[in-house]
Amino acid sequence: MADNVTSLFRSTAAHSPSMAALARESDGAGPVDFCIPCNPYFPTPAMFEDMATRLREIITYYPSSADTITAELCSLLQLPPQCVAMGNGSTELITWIDHLLVRESLAVPVPTFGRWTDQPMETGKRVDMFPLQESSGFALDLAQYAEFIRARGTKVAVICNPNNPDGGFLHKHAVVQFMDAMADLDLVVIDESFLEFADAEVEPSVVQEAMLRPNVIVLRSLGKNFGLHGIRFGYLVANPALAGRVRSMLPKWNLNSFAEHVVFMLKEHGTEYQQSLHQVRRDRMDMSGQLSSLPGLTVYPSQGNFLFVRLPVGAEGTVVRDRMLTEHRLLVRECGNKIGSSSRFLRLVVRPQVDVRRLVSGLEQVLYGTSRRGAAVPEQATGTGYSSGTAAIDRLFSETNGAGTQGLAAQAIGAGTGAPGLPAAPAAGIGMPLPAVPSPVPVGADAGMPMPAAASSGPQQMPQQAPQPLQPPPMQPPPMQSPPMQSPPVPQQPVPQQMPQQMPQQMPQQMPQHPLAAPAQVPAPAPAPVPAPMPAAASYPSPQMPTGPTPPGVPARGGLTAAQVRGTDGLSQAPGASWSGAQSWPEAAGMGQLS
């Protein structure tokens, strides 16, 4: 395996090699997996035995229709079926959300799950990336994120809660407040793929609130929390108009027989499922403590079933990853190919204590040798082509003589001779800083990627009369959560007066409580919500921005485009794009022409 391990990782641009690929390169048994975020305690051995006994039947015959499987899942989770769409994994649903509902642009904090940046880029959308700051433990400040969205005129906003790879968590009241503040956007997506593992709040999901709002989708995973990534099943929850629009485009048999078998057996194993989640949470605390004892290793607070760690100075992630695999048979996730991260970071999945002890022992030998007197892993020299978001930004500035994004935009568009219809490159100083606290972009060899002004170091000149920030209701902070940062308020925006489609007159009645279901009741139909009072938008300086859609490849309202972060000019068509845009996708039955 040692000879082929490097090529295996280089062949996968955004993810680690599959366990099947690794097993084929070895003696047939894969390594201990600290890479794929999967529940190690579920399904139970008895459930696996049941599936093995019925394997021939499961793989021989067609499954039931997706509607039948969805109805069973909804009866288990106490959700109305008309508000749910099941997909062949959450990535299938992300793909359809992009094709059907993302018209021009999408904002997402980075680092995060790669499909939220890559999928819209593949269809020519503008991706506005809000950089999470290592200095604040990668915590997402929703007020700053909202202001970032307003400054760039983004049409769709995404939040992952908890976030992947850092495990950052947002409390329910803050997420609901953000949803209401963004009520005028085309769409707000709350990706709750890892929320089942969170214990910072009793009822953290916003599923019930999403069903009552005209522009909110909540995405949920089943493979991660049920420990069955290979089955590929997940679901989204939204108001009937949004959910129906996605559901109408899905194939009738998009779910396989394994997914059907598991969904129908879950009602008999609710207690075991809850016990597995509790055990993962206990293991997370124990694993965090053991890793924190390693000299120079930083462990960030997490509410997922994984931990985000920064390696000691002098350690390079790809070397650590390869040696852990070849010398200790341990597979770890090096995060250099995640935008906003670098090869100095690993994501380590929570596993039982016996596996964690093996992980810690392996890291000790790879990082420090047997005596811990010095790092045994060299850091890559400057100029090497290692894959990381940080490296891409470093190359960006080096290729433009320190002029950074502005210099690259000028090269791509040309000084007065750019492509027809494209605006001129933004002047220096209109980069990532938010409009409320302007901050000039440094130019020179040492210039780095501009960051939001509130997160910048050094004194800033603040407005003389700033509106008061949003005041969430008092509550206890979550375990291991970084203290909240004071942030500027989110400006008020008009709320759409009409739903995209008429809500049904009747919703299913309350169903019996089940251990797998959330305790909240199924909501009844309600008119479009009125957003909570927000500070007036006029309180903020209004930056001069061009009107109309921004073409792909042009900096996002003076910011950084996804194509530029990837080190390309962004003007040529993205590789692998099967469609030129959302308008070319086949229209949904009964929906009329997509716009």
GROMACS .gro file of C-alpha atoms in nm, residues 42-43 47 50-51 58 65-77 86-87 222-223 226 228 231-235 255-270 514 516:
model
   48
   42PHE     CA    1  -2.538   0.191   1.491
   43PRO     CA    2  -2.681  -0.022   1.338
   47MET     CA    3  -2.960  -0.526   1.277
   50ASP     CA    4  -3.099  -0.921   0.997
   51MET     CA    5  -2.980  -0.743   0.681
   58ILE     CA    6  -3.297  -0.704  -0.070
   65SER     CA    7  -4.147   0.390  -0.465
   66ALA     CA    8  -3.979   0.685  -0.299
   67ASP     CA    9  -4.320   0.806  -0.181
   68THR     CA   10  -4.374   0.484   0.016
   69ILE     CA   11  -4.033   0.502   0.185
   70THR     CA   12  -4.074   0.875   0.254
   71ALA     CA   13  -4.415   0.819   0.414
   72GLU     CA   14  -4.266   0.560   0.652
   73LEU     CA   15  -3.981   0.793   0.749
   74CYS     CA   16  -4.226   1.078   0.807
   75SER     CA   17  -4.444   0.865   1.034
   76LEU     CA   18  -4.131   0.790   1.236
   77LEU     CA   19  -4.013   1.153   1.258
   86MET     CA   20  -3.589   1.205   0.023
   87GLY     CA   21  -3.278   1.178  -0.190
  222LEU     CA   22  -2.942   0.963   0.748
  223GLY     CA   23  -2.618   0.790   0.655
  226PHE     CA   24  -2.739   0.586   1.128
  228LEU     CA   25  -2.474   0.373   0.689
  231ILE     CA   26  -2.682   0.320   0.153
  232ARG     CA   27  -2.696   0.685   0.037
  233PHE     CA   28  -3.011   0.835   0.179
  234GLY     CA   29  -3.101   1.174   0.323
  235TYR     CA   30  -3.394   1.414   0.322
  255LEU     CA   31  -3.405   0.515  -0.322
  256ASN     CA   32  -3.264   0.163  -0.312
  257SER     CA   33  -3.387  -0.150  -0.136
  258PHE     CA   34  -3.133  -0.120   0.146
  259ALA     CA   35  -3.267   0.227   0.227
  260GLU     CA   36  -3.621   0.089   0.236
  261HIS     CA   37  -3.523  -0.203   0.458
  262VAL     CA   38  -3.343   0.022   0.708
  263VAL     CA   39  -3.620   0.284   0.724
  264PHE     CA   40  -3.883   0.018   0.796
  265MET     CA   41  -3.673  -0.150   1.065
  266LEU     CA   42  -3.590   0.173   1.253
  267LYS     CA   43  -3.917   0.185   1.447
  268GLU     CA   44  -3.808  -0.127   1.635
  269HIS     CA   45  -3.466   0.013   1.731
  270GLY     CA   46  -3.529   0.366   1.857
  514HIS     CA   47  -4.129   0.780   1.900
  516LEU     CA   48  -3.638   0.877   1.696
   0.00000   0.00000   0.00000
